[in-house]
mmCIF file of N, CA and C in Angstrom:
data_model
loop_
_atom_site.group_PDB
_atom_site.id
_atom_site.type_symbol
_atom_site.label_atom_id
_atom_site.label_comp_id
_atom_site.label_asym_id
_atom_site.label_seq_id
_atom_site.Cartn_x
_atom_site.Cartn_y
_atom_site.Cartn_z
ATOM 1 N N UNK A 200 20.539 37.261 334.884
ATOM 2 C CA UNK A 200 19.640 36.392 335.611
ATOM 3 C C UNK A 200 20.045 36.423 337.089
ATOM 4 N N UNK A 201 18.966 36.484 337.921
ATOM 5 C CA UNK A 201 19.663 36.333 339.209
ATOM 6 C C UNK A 201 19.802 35.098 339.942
ATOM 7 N N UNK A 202 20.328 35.221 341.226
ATOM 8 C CA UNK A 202 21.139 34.033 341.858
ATOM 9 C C UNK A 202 20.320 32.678 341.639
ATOM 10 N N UNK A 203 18.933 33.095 342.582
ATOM 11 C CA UNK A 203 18.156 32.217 342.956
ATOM 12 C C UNK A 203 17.391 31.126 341.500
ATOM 13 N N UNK A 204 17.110 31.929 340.696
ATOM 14 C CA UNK A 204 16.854 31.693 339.112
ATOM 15 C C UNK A 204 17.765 30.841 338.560
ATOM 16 N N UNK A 205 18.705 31.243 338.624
ATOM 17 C CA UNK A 205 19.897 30.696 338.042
ATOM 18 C C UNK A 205 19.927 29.265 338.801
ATOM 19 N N UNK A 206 19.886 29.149 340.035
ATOM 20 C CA UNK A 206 20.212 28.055 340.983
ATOM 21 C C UNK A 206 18.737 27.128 340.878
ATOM 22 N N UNK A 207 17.930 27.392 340.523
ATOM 23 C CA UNK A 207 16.444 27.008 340.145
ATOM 24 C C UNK A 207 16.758 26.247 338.446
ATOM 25 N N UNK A 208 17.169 26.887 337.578
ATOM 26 C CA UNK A 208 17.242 25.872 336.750
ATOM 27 C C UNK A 208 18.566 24.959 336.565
ATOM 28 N N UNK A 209 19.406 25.244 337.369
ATOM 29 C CA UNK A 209 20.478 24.386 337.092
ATOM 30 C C UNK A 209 19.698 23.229 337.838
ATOM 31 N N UNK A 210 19.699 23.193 339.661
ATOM 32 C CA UNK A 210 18.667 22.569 339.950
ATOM 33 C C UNK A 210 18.060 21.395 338.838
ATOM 34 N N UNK A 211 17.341 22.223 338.375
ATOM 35 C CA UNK A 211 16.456 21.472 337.689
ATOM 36 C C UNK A 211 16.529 20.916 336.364
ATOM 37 N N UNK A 212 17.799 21.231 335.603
ATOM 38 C CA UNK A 212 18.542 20.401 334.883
ATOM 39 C C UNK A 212 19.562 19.345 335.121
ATOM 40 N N UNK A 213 20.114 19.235 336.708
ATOM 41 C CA UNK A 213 20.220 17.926 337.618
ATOM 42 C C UNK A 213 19.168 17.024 337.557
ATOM 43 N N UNK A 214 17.625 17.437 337.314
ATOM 44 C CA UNK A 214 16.709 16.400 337.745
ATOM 45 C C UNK A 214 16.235 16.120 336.352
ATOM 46 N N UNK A 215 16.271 17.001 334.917
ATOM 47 C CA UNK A 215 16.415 16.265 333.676
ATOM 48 C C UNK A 215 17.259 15.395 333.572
ATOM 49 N N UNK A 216 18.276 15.469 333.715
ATOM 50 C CA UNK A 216 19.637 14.505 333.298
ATOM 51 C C UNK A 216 19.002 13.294 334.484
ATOM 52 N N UNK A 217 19.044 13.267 335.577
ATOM 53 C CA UNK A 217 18.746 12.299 336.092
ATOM 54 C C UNK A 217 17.527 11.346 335.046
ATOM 55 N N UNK A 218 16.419 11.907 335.255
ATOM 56 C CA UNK A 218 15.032 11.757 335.237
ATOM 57 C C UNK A 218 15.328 10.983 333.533
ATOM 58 N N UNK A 219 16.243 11.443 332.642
ATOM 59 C CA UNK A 219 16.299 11.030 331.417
ATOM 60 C C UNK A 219 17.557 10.259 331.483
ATOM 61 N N UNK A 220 18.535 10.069 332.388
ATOM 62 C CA UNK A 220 19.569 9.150 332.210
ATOM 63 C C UNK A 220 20.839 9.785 331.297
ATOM 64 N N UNK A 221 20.626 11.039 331.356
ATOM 65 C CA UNK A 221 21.392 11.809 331.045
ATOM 66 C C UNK A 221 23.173 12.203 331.651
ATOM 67 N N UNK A 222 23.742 11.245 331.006
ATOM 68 C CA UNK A 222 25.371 11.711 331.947
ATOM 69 C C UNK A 222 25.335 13.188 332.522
ATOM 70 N N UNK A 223 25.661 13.741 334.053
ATOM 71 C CA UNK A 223 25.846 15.165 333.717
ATOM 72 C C UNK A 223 27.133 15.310 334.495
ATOM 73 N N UNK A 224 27.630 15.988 333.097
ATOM 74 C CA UNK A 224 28.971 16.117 333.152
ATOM 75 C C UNK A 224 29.460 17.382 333.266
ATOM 76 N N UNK A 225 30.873 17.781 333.963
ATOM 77 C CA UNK A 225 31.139 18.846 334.571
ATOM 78 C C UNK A 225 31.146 19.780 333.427
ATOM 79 N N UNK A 226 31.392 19.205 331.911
ATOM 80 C CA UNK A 226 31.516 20.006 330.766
ATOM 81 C C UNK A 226 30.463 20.575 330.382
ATOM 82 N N UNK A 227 28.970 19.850 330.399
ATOM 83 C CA UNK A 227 27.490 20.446 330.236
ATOM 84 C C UNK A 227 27.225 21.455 331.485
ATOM 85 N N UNK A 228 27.953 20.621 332.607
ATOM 86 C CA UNK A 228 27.415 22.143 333.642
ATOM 87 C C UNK A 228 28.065 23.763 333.362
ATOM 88 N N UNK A 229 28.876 23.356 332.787
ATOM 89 C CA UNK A 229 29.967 24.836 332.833
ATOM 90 C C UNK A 229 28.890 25.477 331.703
ATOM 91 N N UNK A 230 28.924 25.129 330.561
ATOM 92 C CA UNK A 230 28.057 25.147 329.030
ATOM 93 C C UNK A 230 26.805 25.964 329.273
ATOM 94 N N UNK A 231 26.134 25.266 330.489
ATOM 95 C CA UNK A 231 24.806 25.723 330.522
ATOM 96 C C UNK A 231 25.074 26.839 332.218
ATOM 97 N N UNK A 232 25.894 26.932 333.036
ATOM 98 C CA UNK A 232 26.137 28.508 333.458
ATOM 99 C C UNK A 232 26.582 29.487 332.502
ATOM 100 N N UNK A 233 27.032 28.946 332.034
ATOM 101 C CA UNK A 233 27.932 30.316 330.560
ATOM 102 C C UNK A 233 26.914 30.717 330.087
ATOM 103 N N UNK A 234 25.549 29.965 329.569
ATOM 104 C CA UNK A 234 24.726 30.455 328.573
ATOM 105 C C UNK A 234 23.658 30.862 329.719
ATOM 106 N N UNK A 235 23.388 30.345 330.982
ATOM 107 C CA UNK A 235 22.472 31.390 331.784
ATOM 108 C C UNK A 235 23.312 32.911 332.208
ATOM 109 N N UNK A 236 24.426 32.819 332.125
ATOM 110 C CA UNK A 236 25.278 34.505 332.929
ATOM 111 C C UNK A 236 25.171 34.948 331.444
ATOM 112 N N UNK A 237 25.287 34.547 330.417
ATOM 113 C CA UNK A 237 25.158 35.356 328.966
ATOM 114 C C UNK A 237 24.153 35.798 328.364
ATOM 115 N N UNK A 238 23.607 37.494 328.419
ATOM 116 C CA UNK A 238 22.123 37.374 328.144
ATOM 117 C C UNK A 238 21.980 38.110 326.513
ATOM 118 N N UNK A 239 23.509 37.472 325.616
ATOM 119 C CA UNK A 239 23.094 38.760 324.440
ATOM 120 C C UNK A 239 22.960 37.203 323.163
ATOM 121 N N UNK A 240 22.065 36.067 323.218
ATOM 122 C CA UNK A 240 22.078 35.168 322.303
ATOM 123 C C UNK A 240 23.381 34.801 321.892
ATOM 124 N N UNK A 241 24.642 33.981 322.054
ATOM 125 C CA UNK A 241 25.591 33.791 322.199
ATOM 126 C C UNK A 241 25.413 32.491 320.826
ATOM 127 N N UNK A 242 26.659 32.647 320.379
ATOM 128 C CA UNK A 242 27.130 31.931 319.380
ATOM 129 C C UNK A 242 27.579 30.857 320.177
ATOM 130 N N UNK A 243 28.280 29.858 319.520
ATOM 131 C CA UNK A 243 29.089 28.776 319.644
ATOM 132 C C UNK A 243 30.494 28.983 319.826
ATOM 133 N N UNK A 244 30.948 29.791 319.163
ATOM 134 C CA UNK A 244 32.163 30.569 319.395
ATOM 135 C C UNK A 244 32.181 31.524 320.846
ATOM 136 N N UNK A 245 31.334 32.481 320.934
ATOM 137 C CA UNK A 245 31.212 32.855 322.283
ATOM 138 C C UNK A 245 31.034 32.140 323.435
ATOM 139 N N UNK A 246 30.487 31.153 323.590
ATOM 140 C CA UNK A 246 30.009 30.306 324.739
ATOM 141 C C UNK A 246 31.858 29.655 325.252
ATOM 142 N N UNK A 247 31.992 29.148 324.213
ATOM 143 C CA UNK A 247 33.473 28.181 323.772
ATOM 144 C C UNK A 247 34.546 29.672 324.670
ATOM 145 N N UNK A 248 34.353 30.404 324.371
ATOM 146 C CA UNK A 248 35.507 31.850 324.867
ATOM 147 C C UNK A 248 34.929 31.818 326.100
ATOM 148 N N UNK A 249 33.743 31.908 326.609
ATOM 149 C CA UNK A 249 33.167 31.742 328.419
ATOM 150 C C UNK A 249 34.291 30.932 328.906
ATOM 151 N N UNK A 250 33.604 29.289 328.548
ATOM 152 C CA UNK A 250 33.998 28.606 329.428
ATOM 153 C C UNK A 250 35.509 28.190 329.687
ATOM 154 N N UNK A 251 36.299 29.005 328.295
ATOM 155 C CA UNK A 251 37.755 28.412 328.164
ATOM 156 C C UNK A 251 38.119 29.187 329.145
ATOM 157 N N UNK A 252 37.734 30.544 329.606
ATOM 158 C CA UNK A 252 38.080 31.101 330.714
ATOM 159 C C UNK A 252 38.110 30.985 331.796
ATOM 160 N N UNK A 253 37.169 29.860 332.316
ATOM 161 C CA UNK A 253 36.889 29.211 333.417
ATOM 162 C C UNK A 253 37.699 27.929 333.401
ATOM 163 N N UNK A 254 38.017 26.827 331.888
ATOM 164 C CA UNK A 254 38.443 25.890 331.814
ATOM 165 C C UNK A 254 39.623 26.233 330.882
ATOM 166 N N UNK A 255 40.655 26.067 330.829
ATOM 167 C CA UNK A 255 41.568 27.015 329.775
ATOM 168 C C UNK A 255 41.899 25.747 328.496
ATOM 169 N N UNK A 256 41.644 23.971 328.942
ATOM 170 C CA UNK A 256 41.977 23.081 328.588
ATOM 171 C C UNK A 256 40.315 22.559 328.104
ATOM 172 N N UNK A 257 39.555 23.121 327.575
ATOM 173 C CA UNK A 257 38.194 22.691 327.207
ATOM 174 C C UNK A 257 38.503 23.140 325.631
ATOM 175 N N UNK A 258 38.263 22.002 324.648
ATOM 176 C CA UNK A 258 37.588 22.306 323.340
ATOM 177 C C UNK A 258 36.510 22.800 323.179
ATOM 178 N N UNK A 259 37.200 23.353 321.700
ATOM 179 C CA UNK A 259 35.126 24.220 321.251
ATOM 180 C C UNK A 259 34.831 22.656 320.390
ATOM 181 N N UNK A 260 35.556 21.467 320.481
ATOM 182 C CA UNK A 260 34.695 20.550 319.784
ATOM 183 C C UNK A 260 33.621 20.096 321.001
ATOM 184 N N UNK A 261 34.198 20.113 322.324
ATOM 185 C CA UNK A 261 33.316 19.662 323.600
ATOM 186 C C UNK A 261 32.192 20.743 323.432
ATOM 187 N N UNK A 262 32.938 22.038 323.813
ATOM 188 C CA UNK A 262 31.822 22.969 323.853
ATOM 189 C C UNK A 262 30.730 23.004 322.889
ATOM 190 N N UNK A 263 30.550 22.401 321.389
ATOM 191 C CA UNK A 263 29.756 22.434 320.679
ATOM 192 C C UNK A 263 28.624 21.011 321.120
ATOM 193 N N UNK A 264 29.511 19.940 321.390
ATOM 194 C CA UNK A 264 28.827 18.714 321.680
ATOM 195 C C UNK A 264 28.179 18.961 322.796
ATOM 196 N N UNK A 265 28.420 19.691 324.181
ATOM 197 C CA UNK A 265 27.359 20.204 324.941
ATOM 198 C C UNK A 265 25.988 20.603 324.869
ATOM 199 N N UNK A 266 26.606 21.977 323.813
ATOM 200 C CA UNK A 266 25.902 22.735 323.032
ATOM 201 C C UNK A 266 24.321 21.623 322.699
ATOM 202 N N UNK A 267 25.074 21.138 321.634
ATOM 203 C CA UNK A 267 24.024 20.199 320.758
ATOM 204 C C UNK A 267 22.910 19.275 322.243
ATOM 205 N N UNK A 268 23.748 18.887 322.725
ATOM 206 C CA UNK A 268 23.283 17.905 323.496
ATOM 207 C C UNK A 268 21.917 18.932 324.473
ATOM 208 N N UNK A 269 22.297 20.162 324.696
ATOM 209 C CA UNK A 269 21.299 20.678 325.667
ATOM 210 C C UNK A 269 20.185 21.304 325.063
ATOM 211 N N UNK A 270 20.383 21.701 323.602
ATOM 212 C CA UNK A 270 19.684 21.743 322.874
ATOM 213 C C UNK A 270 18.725 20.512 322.358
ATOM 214 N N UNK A 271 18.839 19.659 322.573
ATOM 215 C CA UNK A 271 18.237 18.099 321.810
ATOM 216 C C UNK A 271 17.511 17.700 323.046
ATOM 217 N N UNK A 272 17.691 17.787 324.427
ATOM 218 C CA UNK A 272 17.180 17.867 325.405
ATOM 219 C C UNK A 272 15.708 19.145 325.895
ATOM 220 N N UNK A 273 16.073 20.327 325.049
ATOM 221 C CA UNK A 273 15.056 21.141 325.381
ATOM 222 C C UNK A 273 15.510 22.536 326.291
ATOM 223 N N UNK A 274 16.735 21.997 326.852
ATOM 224 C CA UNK A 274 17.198 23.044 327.883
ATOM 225 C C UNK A 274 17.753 24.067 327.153
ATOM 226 N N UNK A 275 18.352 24.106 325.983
ATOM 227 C CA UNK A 275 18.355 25.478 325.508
ATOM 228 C C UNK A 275 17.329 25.687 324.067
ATOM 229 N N UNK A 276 17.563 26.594 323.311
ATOM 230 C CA UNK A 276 16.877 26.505 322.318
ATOM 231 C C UNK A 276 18.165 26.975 321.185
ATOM 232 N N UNK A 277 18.222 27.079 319.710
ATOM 233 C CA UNK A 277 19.191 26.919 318.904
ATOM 234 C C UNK A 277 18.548 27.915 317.874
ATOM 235 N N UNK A 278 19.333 28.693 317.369
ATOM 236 C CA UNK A 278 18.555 29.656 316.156
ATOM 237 C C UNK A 278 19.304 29.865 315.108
ATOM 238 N N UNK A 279 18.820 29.163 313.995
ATOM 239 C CA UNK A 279 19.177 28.873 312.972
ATOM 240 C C UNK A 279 18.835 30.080 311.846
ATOM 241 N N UNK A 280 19.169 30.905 311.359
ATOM 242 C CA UNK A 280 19.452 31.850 310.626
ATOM 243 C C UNK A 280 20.320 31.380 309.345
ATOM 244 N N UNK A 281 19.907 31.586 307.772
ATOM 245 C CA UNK A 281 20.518 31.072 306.562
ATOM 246 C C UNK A 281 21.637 32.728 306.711
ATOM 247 N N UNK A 282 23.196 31.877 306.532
ATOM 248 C CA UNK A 282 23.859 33.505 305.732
ATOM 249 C C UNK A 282 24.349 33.404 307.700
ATOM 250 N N UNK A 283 24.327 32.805 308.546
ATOM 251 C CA UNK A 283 24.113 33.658 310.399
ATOM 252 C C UNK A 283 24.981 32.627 310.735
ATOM 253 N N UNK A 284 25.179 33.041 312.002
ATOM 254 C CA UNK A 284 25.885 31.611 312.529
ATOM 255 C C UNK A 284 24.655 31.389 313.594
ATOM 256 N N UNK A 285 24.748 30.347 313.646
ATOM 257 C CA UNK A 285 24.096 29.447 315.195
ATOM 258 C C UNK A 285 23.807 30.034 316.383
ATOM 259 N N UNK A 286 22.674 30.721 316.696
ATOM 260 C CA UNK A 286 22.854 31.304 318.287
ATOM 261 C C UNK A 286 22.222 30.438 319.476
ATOM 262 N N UNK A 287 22.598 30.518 320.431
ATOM 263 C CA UNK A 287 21.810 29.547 321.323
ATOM 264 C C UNK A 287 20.797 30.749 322.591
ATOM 265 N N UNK A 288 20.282 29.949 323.240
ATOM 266 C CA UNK A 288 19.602 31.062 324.456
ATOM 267 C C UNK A 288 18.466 30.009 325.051
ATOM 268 N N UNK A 289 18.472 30.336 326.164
ATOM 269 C CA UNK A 289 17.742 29.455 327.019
ATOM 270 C C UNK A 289 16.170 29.267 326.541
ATOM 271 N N UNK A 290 16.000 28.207 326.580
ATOM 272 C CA UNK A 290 14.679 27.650 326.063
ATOM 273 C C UNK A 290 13.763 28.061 326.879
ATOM 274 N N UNK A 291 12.387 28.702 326.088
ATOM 275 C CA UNK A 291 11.506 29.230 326.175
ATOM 276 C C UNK A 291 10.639 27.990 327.507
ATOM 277 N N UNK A 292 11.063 26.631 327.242
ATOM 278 C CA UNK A 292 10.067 25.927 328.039
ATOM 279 C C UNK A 292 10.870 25.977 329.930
ATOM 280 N N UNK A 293 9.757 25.761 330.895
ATOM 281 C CA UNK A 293 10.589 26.149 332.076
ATOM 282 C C UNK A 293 11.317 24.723 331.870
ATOM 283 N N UNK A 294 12.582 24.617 332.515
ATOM 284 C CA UNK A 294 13.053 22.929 332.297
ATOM 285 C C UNK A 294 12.615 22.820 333.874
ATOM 286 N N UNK A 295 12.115 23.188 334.772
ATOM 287 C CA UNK A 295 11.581 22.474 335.879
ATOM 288 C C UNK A 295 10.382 21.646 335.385
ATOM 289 N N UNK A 296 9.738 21.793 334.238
ATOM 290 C CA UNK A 296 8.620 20.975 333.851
ATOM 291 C C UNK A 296 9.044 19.893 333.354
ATOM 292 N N UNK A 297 8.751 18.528 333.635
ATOM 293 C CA UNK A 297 9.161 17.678 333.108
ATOM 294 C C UNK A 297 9.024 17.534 331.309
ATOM 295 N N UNK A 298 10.072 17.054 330.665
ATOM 296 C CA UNK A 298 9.698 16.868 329.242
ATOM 297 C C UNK A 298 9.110 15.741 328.845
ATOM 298 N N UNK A 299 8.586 15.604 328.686
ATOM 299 C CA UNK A 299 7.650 14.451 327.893
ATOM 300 C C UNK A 299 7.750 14.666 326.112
ATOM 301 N N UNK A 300 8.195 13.637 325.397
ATOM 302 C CA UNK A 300 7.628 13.312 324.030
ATOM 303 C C UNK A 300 6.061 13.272 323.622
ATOM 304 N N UNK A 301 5.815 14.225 322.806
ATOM 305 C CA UNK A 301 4.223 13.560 322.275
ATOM 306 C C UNK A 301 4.266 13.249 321.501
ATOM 307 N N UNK A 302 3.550 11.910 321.259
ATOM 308 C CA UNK A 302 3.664 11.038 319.715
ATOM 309 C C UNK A 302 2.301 11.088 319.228
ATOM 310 N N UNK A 303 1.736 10.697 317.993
ATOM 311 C CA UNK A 303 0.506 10.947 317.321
ATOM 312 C C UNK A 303 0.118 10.141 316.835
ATOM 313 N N UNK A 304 -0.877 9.340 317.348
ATOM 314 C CA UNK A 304 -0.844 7.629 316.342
ATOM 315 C C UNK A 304 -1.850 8.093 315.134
ATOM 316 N N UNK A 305 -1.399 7.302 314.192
ATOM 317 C CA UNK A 305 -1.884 7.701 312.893
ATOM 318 C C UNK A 305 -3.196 6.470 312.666
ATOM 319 N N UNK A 306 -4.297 6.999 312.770
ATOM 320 C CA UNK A 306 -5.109 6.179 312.292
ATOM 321 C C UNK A 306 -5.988 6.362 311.425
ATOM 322 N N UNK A 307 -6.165 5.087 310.832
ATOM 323 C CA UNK A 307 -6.408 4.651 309.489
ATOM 324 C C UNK A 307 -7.854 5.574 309.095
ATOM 325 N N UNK A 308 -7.968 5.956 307.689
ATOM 326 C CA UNK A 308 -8.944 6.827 306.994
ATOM 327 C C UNK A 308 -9.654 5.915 306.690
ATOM 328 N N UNK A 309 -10.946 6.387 307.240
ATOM 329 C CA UNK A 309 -12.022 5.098 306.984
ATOM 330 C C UNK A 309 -12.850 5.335 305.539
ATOM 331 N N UNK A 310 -11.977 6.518 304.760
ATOM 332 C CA UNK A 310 -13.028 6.892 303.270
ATOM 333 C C UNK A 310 -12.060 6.298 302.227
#
């Protein structure tokens, strides 16, 4: 990914975390450069080997709770494979778009 890209969605995962009240913490920032400089679908285990290189004193229990957390947010996406392990990779949606919930009100069958 290049510079400007890269600096465009971090950017703009400063203004999710804000915008949602989202702690952002130096541990999610490292998490989510590791997984934009990583372009081969990265495990949980791989991501965890990035950032220990950058942080030598970071758990893969943090690194997973990141993980989860940026995933549950939208900013990455998670691929679940039966028999696979867990891969992660940047979510298909731009995160400069704001996220919004859509809910579906259920109304009543009039037959």
């Amino acid at each position: 990914m290049d510079r400007p890209t890269k600096q465009a969605r971090i950017d703009a995962f400063r203004r999710l975390c804000r915008d949602q009240g989202l702690p952002l913490t130096e541990q999610r920032m490292t998490v989510l450069e590791v997984v934009l400089d990583l372009d081969n679908h990265p495990t949980a285990d791989q991501v965890h080997e990035a950032v220990a290189r950058r942080d030598p004193g970071v758990s893969r229990a943090t690194v997973y709770r990141a993980l989860e957390s940026l995933a549950r947010i939208g900013v990455i996406t998670k691929a679940c494979h039966p028999g696979k392990a867990v891969r992660y990779d940047l979510s298909l949606i731009h995160i400069s778009e704001p996220t919004r919930l859509k809910t579906r009100s259920r109304m009543p069958s009039s037959a």
